[in-house]
């Protein structure tokens, strides 16, 4: 067989893969566009749902009729576009994940398919769990902190003046009130939802790395202190500048890190059992790690 025919034979599978990739990308993009259109259709209802934490906070602070405003003609429209993009990605993820699966599945062995598919299902569920935690727990706390902070001066002034909390009234001075903009208030909510949704992917990511041999339980345990610093930095960057939400994100992500260590250890144990059954496990690795009588210096103090 000539070198020219070898090149032609090798280029044919490449063209087929590129064609397959183009088909999958087009279908995923169409699903995303359809998801965007659906979310844009119900954009106002989704916006009302996302603004529930700030609405409840404003009502709890004594505002019986919370009002949000926009100051540019195009602001509300582009706010709905942002909601549609985030919502469209989440709605279309099952289709996008299916297209990704159909593209990579032919190149995987049966055991690799069985290992990859559960993570493809767990990923959106964990994102939804993280987004729900942010929307129902973290965002209300953040709104309570920021909006309630403006009431602290009048709160303490009332205590000093009369010894008890009373409604502050004054004929002089300027009342500082909150006139929230839709896009700025929504920005906090979306950032928190996306941040917590992505952080909840940590067990999936580390477990996949464990299955691929890129991470070990011992390695994750030995890098705990670096993980703590990294999580603190992430918490400071993705959350509003208040200690409460940063502490919540740190506790949650660190807990997920510890869960990931447990999952990676389970993966390693299952792989060891399987390799032992197939007769491929090398017992010398265990012997090298354990201290022996011939080498007492290997023992701990």
CSV table of C-alpha atoms in Angstrom, one decimal:
chain,number,residue,atom,x,y,z
A,1,UNK,CA,0.0,0.0,0.0
A,2,UNK,CA,1.4,3.4,-1.0
A,3,UNK,CA,2.0,6.3,1.3
A,4,UNK,CA,-0.6,8.3,-0.5
A,5,UNK,CA,-3.3,5.7,0.1
A,6,UNK,CA,-2.4,5.6,3.8
A,7,UNK,CA,-2.9,9.4,4.0
A,8,UNK,CA,-6.3,9.1,2.3
A,9,UNK,CA,-7.4,6.3,4.7
A,10,UNK,CA,-6.3,8.3,7.7
A,11,UNK,CA,-8.0,11.5,6.5
A,12,UNK,CA,-11.3,9.8,5.9
A,13,UNK,CA,-12.0,9.1,9.6
A,14,UNK,CA,-10.9,12.7,10.5
A,15,UNK,CA,-13.4,14.2,8.1
A,16,UNK,CA,-16.1,11.9,9.4
A,17,UNK,CA,-15.3,13.0,13.0
A,18,UNK,CA,-15.4,16.7,12.0
A,19,UNK,CA,-18.7,16.2,10.2
A,20,UNK,CA,-20.1,14.5,13.3
A,21,UNK,CA,-18.8,17.3,15.6
A,22,UNK,CA,-20.4,19.9,13.3
A,23,UNK,CA,-23.7,18.1,13.5
A,24,UNK,CA,-23.6,17.8,17.3
A,25,UNK,CA,-22.6,21.5,17.7
A,26,UNK,CA,-25.4,22.7,15.4
A,27,UNK,CA,-28.0,20.6,17.3
A,28,UNK,CA,-26.7,21.8,20.7
A,29,UNK,CA,-26.8,25.4,19.5
A,30,UNK,CA,-30.3,25.0,18.2
A,31,UNK,CA,-31.4,23.6,21.5
A,32,UNK,CA,-29.8,26.6,23.3
A,33,UNK,CA,-31.6,29.0,21.0
A,34,UNK,CA,-34.9,27.3,21.6
A,35,UNK,CA,-34.3,27.3,25.4
A,36,UNK,CA,-33.5,31.1,25.2
A,37,UNK,CA,-36.8,31.7,23.3
A,38,UNK,CA,-38.8,29.8,25.8
A,39,UNK,CA,-37.2,31.6,28.8
A,40,UNK,CA,-37.6,35.0,27.1
A,41,UNK,CA,-41.3,34.2,26.6
A,42,UNK,CA,-41.6,33.8,30.3
A,43,UNK,CA,-38.9,36.3,31.1
A,44,UNK,CA,-41.1,38.5,33.3
A,45,UNK,CA,-42.3,35.6,35.5
A,46,UNK,CA,-38.7,34.4,35.8
A,47,UNK,CA,-37.5,37.9,36.8
A,48,UNK,CA,-40.2,38.1,39.4
A,49,UNK,CA,-39.1,34.7,40.8
A,50,UNK,CA,-35.5,35.8,40.9
A,51,UNK,CA,-36.4,39.0,42.7
A,52,UNK,CA,-38.4,37.3,45.4
A,53,UNK,CA,-35.5,37.4,48.0
A,54,UNK,CA,-35.1,41.2,47.7
A,55,UNK,CA,-38.9,41.7,47.7
A,56,UNK,CA,-39.3,39.7,50.9
A,57,UNK,CA,-36.4,41.7,52.5
A,58,UNK,CA,-37.9,45.0,51.5
A,59,UNK,CA,-41.2,44.0,53.0
A,60,UNK,CA,-39.6,42.8,56.2
A,61,UNK,CA,-37.9,46.2,56.6
A,62,UNK,CA,-41.3,48.0,56.4
A,63,UNK,CA,-41.8,48.7,52.8
A,64,UNK,CA,-45.4,47.5,52.0
A,65,UNK,CA,-45.0,48.2,48.2
A,66,UNK,CA,-41.5,47.2,46.9
A,67,UNK,CA,-40.7,48.9,43.6
A,68,UNK,CA,-37.8,48.3,41.3
A,69,UNK,CA,-36.8,50.7,38.5
A,70,UNK,CA,-34.8,50.9,35.3
A,71,UNK,CA,-33.2,54.1,34.0
A,72,UNK,CA,-32.6,53.4,30.4
A,73,UNK,CA,-35.1,52.4,27.7
A,74,UNK,CA,-33.2,49.3,26.7
A,75,UNK,CA,-32.3,48.2,30.3
A,76,UNK,CA,-35.3,46.0,30.9
A,77,UNK,CA,-35.0,44.3,27.5
A,78,UNK,CA,-31.4,43.4,28.0
A,79,UNK,CA,-32.2,42.2,31.5
A,80,UNK,CA,-34.6,39.7,30.0
A,81,UNK,CA,-31.9,38.7,27.5
A,82,UNK,CA,-29.5,37.9,30.3
A,83,UNK,CA,-32.1,35.8,32.1
A,84,UNK,CA,-32.9,34.1,28.8
A,85,UNK,CA,-29.2,33.2,28.2
A,86,UNK,CA,-28.7,31.7,31.7
A,87,UNK,CA,-32.1,30.0,31.7
A,88,UNK,CA,-31.7,28.8,28.1
A,89,UNK,CA,-28.4,27.1,28.9
A,90,UNK,CA,-30.0,25.3,31.9
A,91,UNK,CA,-33.1,24.3,30.0
A,92,UNK,CA,-31.1,23.0,27.0
A,93,UNK,CA,-28.4,21.3,29.0
A,94,UNK,CA,-30.1,17.8,28.7
A,95,UNK,CA,-29.9,18.1,24.9
A,96,UNK,CA,-26.4,19.6,25.0
A,97,UNK,CA,-25.3,16.8,27.3
A,98,UNK,CA,-26.9,14.2,25.1
A,99,UNK,CA,-25.2,15.5,22.0
A,100,UNK,CA,-21.9,15.5,23.9
A,101,UNK,CA,-22.5,11.9,24.9
A,102,UNK,CA,-23.4,10.8,21.4
A,103,UNK,CA,-20.2,12.3,20.1
A,104,UNK,CA,-17.8,10.7,22.7
A,105,UNK,CA,-19.6,7.5,23.4
A,106,UNK,CA,-18.4,5.6,20.2
A,107,UNK,CA,-14.8,6.1,21.3
A,108,UNK,CA,-15.4,4.7,24.8
A,109,UNK,CA,-15.2,1.2,26.1
A,110,UNK,CA,-18.2,-0.2,27.9
A,111,UNK,CA,-16.8,0.3,31.4
A,112,UNK,CA,-15.8,3.9,30.4
A,113,UNK,CA,-19.4,4.6,29.3
A,114,UNK,CA,-20.7,3.2,32.6
A,115,UNK,CA,-18.3,5.5,34.4
A,116,UNK,CA,-19.0,8.7,32.4
A,117,UNK,CA,-22.8,8.5,32.1
A,118,UNK,CA,-23.6,8.9,35.8
A,119,UNK,CA,-21.6,12.1,36.0
A,120,UNK,CA,-23.4,13.5,33.0
A,121,UNK,CA,-26.7,13.0,34.9
A,122,UNK,CA,-25.3,14.2,38.3
A,123,UNK,CA,-23.8,17.5,37.0
A,124,UNK,CA,-27.1,19.3,36.2
A,125,UNK,CA,-28.7,18.0,39.4
A,126,UNK,CA,-25.8,19.3,41.5
A,127,UNK,CA,-26.0,22.6,39.7
A,128,UNK,CA,-29.7,22.9,40.4
A,129,UNK,CA,-29.0,22.0,44.1
A,130,UNK,CA,-26.4,24.7,44.3
A,131,UNK,CA,-28.6,27.3,42.5
A,132,UNK,CA,-31.5,26.5,44.8
A,133,UNK,CA,-29.3,26.8,47.9
A,134,UNK,CA,-28.1,30.2,46.7
A,135,UNK,CA,-31.6,31.5,45.8
A,136,UNK,CA,-33.3,30.4,49.0
A,137,UNK,CA,-30.6,30.7,51.6
A,138,UNK,CA,-27.6,32.8,50.5
A,139,UNK,CA,-29.2,35.6,48.5
A,140,UNK,CA,-31.8,36.4,51.2
A,141,UNK,CA,-29.0,36.7,53.8
A,142,UNK,CA,-27.0,39.0,51.5
A,143,UNK,CA,-30.0,41.2,50.8
A,144,UNK,CA,-30.9,41.3,54.5
A,145,UNK,CA,-27.3,42.4,55.3
A,146,UNK,CA,-27.1,45.1,52.6
A,147,UNK,CA,-30.6,46.6,52.9
A,148,UNK,CA,-30.7,46.2,56.7
A,149,UNK,CA,-27.4,48.0,57.1
A,150,UNK,CA,-29.0,51.3,56.0
A,151,UNK,CA,-31.4,51.0,59.0
A,152,UNK,CA,-28.7,50.6,61.6
A,153,UNK,CA,-28.1,54.4,62.3
A,154,UNK,CA,-31.8,55.1,63.0
A,155,UNK,CA,-32.0,51.8,65.0
A,156,UNK,CA,-29.3,52.7,67.4
A,157,UNK,CA,-30.3,56.4,67.6
A,158,UNK,CA,-33.8,55.3,68.8
A,159,UNK,CA,-32.2,53.1,71.4
A,160,UNK,CA,-30.0,55.9,72.7
A,161,UNK,CA,-32.8,58.4,72.8
A,162,UNK,CA,-35.5,56.5,74.6
A,163,UNK,CA,-33.9,53.3,75.8
A,164,UNK,CA,-36.2,51.2,73.5
A,165,UNK,CA,-36.7,50.7,69.8
A,166,UNK,CA,-39.2,53.2,68.4
A,167,UNK,CA,-40.1,54.4,65.0
A,168,UNK,CA,-37.7,57.2,64.1
A,169,UNK,CA,-39.3,60.4,62.9
A,170,UNK,CA,-37.6,63.7,62.2
A,171,UNK,CA,-38.5,67.1,60.7
A,172,UNK,CA,-35.0,67.7,59.5
A,173,UNK,CA,-32.4,65.8,57.6
A,174,UNK,CA,-32.6,63.6,54.5
A,175,UNK,CA,-34.2,60.2,54.4
A,176,UNK,CA,-32.0,57.6,52.7
A,177,UNK,CA,-34.2,55.1,50.9
A,178,UNK,CA,-33.5,52.3,48.6
A,179,UNK,CA,-34.5,52.7,44.9
A,180,UNK,CA,-33.3,49.5,43.4
A,181,UNK,CA,-32.4,49.1,39.7
A,182,UNK,CA,-33.6,45.9,38.1
A,183,UNK,CA,-30.3,45.0,36.4
A,184,UNK,CA,-28.1,45.7,39.4
A,185,UNK,CA,-30.2,43.8,41.9
A,186,UNK,CA,-30.5,40.9,39.4
A,187,UNK,CA,-26.8,40.9,38.9
A,188,UNK,CA,-26.2,39.9,42.6
A,189,UNK,CA,-28.7,37.1,42.3
A,190,UNK,CA,-27.4,35.7,39.1
A,191,UNK,CA,-23.8,35.8,40.2
A,192,UNK,CA,-24.6,33.9,43.4
A,193,UNK,CA,-26.7,31.3,41.6
A,194,UNK,CA,-24.0,30.7,39.0
A,195,UNK,CA,-21.2,30.7,41.6
A,196,UNK,CA,-22.9,28.2,43.9
A,197,UNK,CA,-24.1,26.1,40.9
A,198,UNK,CA,-20.5,25.8,39.6
A,199,UNK,CA,-19.0,25.2,43.1
A,200,UNK,CA,-21.4,22.3,43.6
A,201,UNK,CA,-19.7,20.7,40.5
A,202,UNK,CA,-16.6,20.1,42.6
A,203,UNK,CA,-17.4,16.5,43.6
A,204,UNK,CA,-18.1,15.6,39.9
A,205,UNK,CA,-14.9,17.2,38.7
A,206,UNK,CA,-12.6,15.6,41.4
A,207,UNK,CA,-14.3,12.2,41.1
A,208,UNK,CA,-13.8,12.2,37.3
A,209,UNK,CA,-10.2,13.2,37.9
A,210,UNK,CA,-9.9,10.3,40.3
A,211,UNK,CA,-11.3,7.8,37.8
A,212,UNK,CA,-8.8,9.1,35.2
A,213,UNK,CA,-5.9,8.7,37.7
A,214,UNK,CA,-5.3,12.5,37.8
A,215,UNK,CA,-6.2,12.8,41.5
A,216,UNK,CA,-5.9,10.6,44.5
A,217,UNK,CA,-7.5,10.7,47.9
A,218,UNK,CA,-4.1,10.9,49.6
A,219,UNK,CA,-3.2,13.8,47.3
A,220,UNK,CA,-6.3,15.7,48.1
A,221,UNK,CA,-5.8,15.1,51.8
A,222,UNK,CA,-2.2,16.4,51.6
A,223,UNK,CA,-3.4,19.6,49.9
A,224,UNK,CA,-6.1,20.5,52.3
A,225,UNK,CA,-4.4,23.7,53.5
A,226,UNK,CA,-3.9,24.9,49.9
A,227,UNK,CA,-7.6,24.0,49.2
A,228,UNK,CA,-8.7,26.1,52.2
A,229,UNK,CA,-6.7,29.1,50.9
A,230,UNK,CA,-8.1,28.6,47.4
A,231,UNK,CA,-11.7,28.3,48.6
A,232,UNK,CA,-11.3,31.5,50.7
A,233,UNK,CA,-10.1,33.4,47.7
A,234,UNK,CA,-12.9,32.1,45.5
A,235,UNK,CA,-15.4,33.0,48.2
A,236,UNK,CA,-14.0,36.5,48.4
A,237,UNK,CA,-14.2,37.0,44.6
A,238,UNK,CA,-17.6,35.5,43.7
A,239,UNK,CA,-19.7,36.7,46.7
A,240,UNK,CA,-20.7,40.2,47.8
A,241,UNK,CA,-18.3,41.8,50.2
A,242,UNK,CA,-20.0,40.6,53.4
A,243,UNK,CA,-18.6,38.0,55.8
A,244,UNK,CA,-21.9,36.0,56.1
A,245,UNK,CA,-22.2,34.9,52.4
A,246,UNK,CA,-18.4,34.4,52.2
A,247,UNK,CA,-18.4,32.2,55.2
A,248,UNK,CA,-21.4,30.2,53.9
A,249,UNK,CA,-19.8,29.6,50.6
A,250,UNK,CA,-16.5,28.6,52.3
A,251,UNK,CA,-18.3,26.1,54.5
A,252,UNK,CA,-20.3,24.6,51.7
A,253,UNK,CA,-17.4,24.3,49.2
A,254,UNK,CA,-15.0,22.9,51.9
A,255,UNK,CA,-17.7,20.3,52.8
A,256,UNK,CA,-17.9,19.4,49.1
A,257,UNK,CA,-14.1,19.1,49.0
A,258,UNK,CA,-14.3,16.6,51.9
A,259,UNK,CA,-17.1,14.7,50.2
A,260,UNK,CA,-14.9,14.6,47.1
A,261,UNK,CA,-12.1,13.0,49.0
A,262,UNK,CA,-14.5,10.3,50.2
A,263,UNK,CA,-15.7,9.7,46.6
A,264,UNK,CA,-12.2,9.5,45.2
A,265,UNK,CA,-11.2,7.0,47.9
A,266,UNK,CA,-14.3,4.9,46.9
A,267,UNK,CA,-13.2,5.1,43.3
A,268,UNK,CA,-9.7,3.9,44.2
A,269,UNK,CA,-11.0,1.1,46.3
A,270,UNK,CA,-13.4,-0.1,43.5
A,271,UNK,CA,-10.6,0.1,41.0
A,272,UNK,CA,-8.3,-2.0,43.3
A,273,UNK,CA,-10.9,-4.6,43.8
A,274,UNK,CA,-11.5,-4.9,40.1
A,275,UNK,CA,-7.8,-5.1,39.3
A,276,UNK,CA,-7.3,-7.8,41.9
A,277,UNK,CA,-10.2,-9.8,40.4
A,278,UNK,CA,-8.5,-9.6,37.0
A,279,UNK,CA,-5.1,-10.4,38.5
A,280,UNK,CA,-3.6,-7.1,37.4
A,281,UNK,CA,-3.0,-5.5,40.8
A,282,UNK,CA,0.6,-5.3,41.8
A,283,UNK,CA,1.0,-6.1,45.6
A,284,UNK,CA,4.5,-4.6,45.6
A,285,UNK,CA,3.0,-1.1,45.6
A,286,UNK,CA,1.4,-1.9,49.0
A,287,UNK,CA,4.5,-3.5,50.3
A,288,UNK,CA,6.6,-0.4,49.3
A,289,UNK,CA,4.3,1.9,51.2
A,290,UNK,CA,4.2,-0.2,54.5
A,291,UNK,CA,7.2,-0.2,56.9
A,292,UNK,CA,9.1,-3.5,57.1
A,293,UNK,CA,11.3,-5.2,59.8
A,294,UNK,CA,14.3,-4.9,57.5
A,295,UNK,CA,14.0,-1.1,57.4
A,296,UNK,CA,13.1,0.1,60.9
A,297,UNK,CA,14.0,3.7,59.8
A,298,UNK,CA,10.8,3.6,57.7
A,299,UNK,CA,8.7,3.4,60.9
A,300,UNK,CA,7.3,6.5,62.4
A,301,UNK,CA,8.5,7.9,65.7
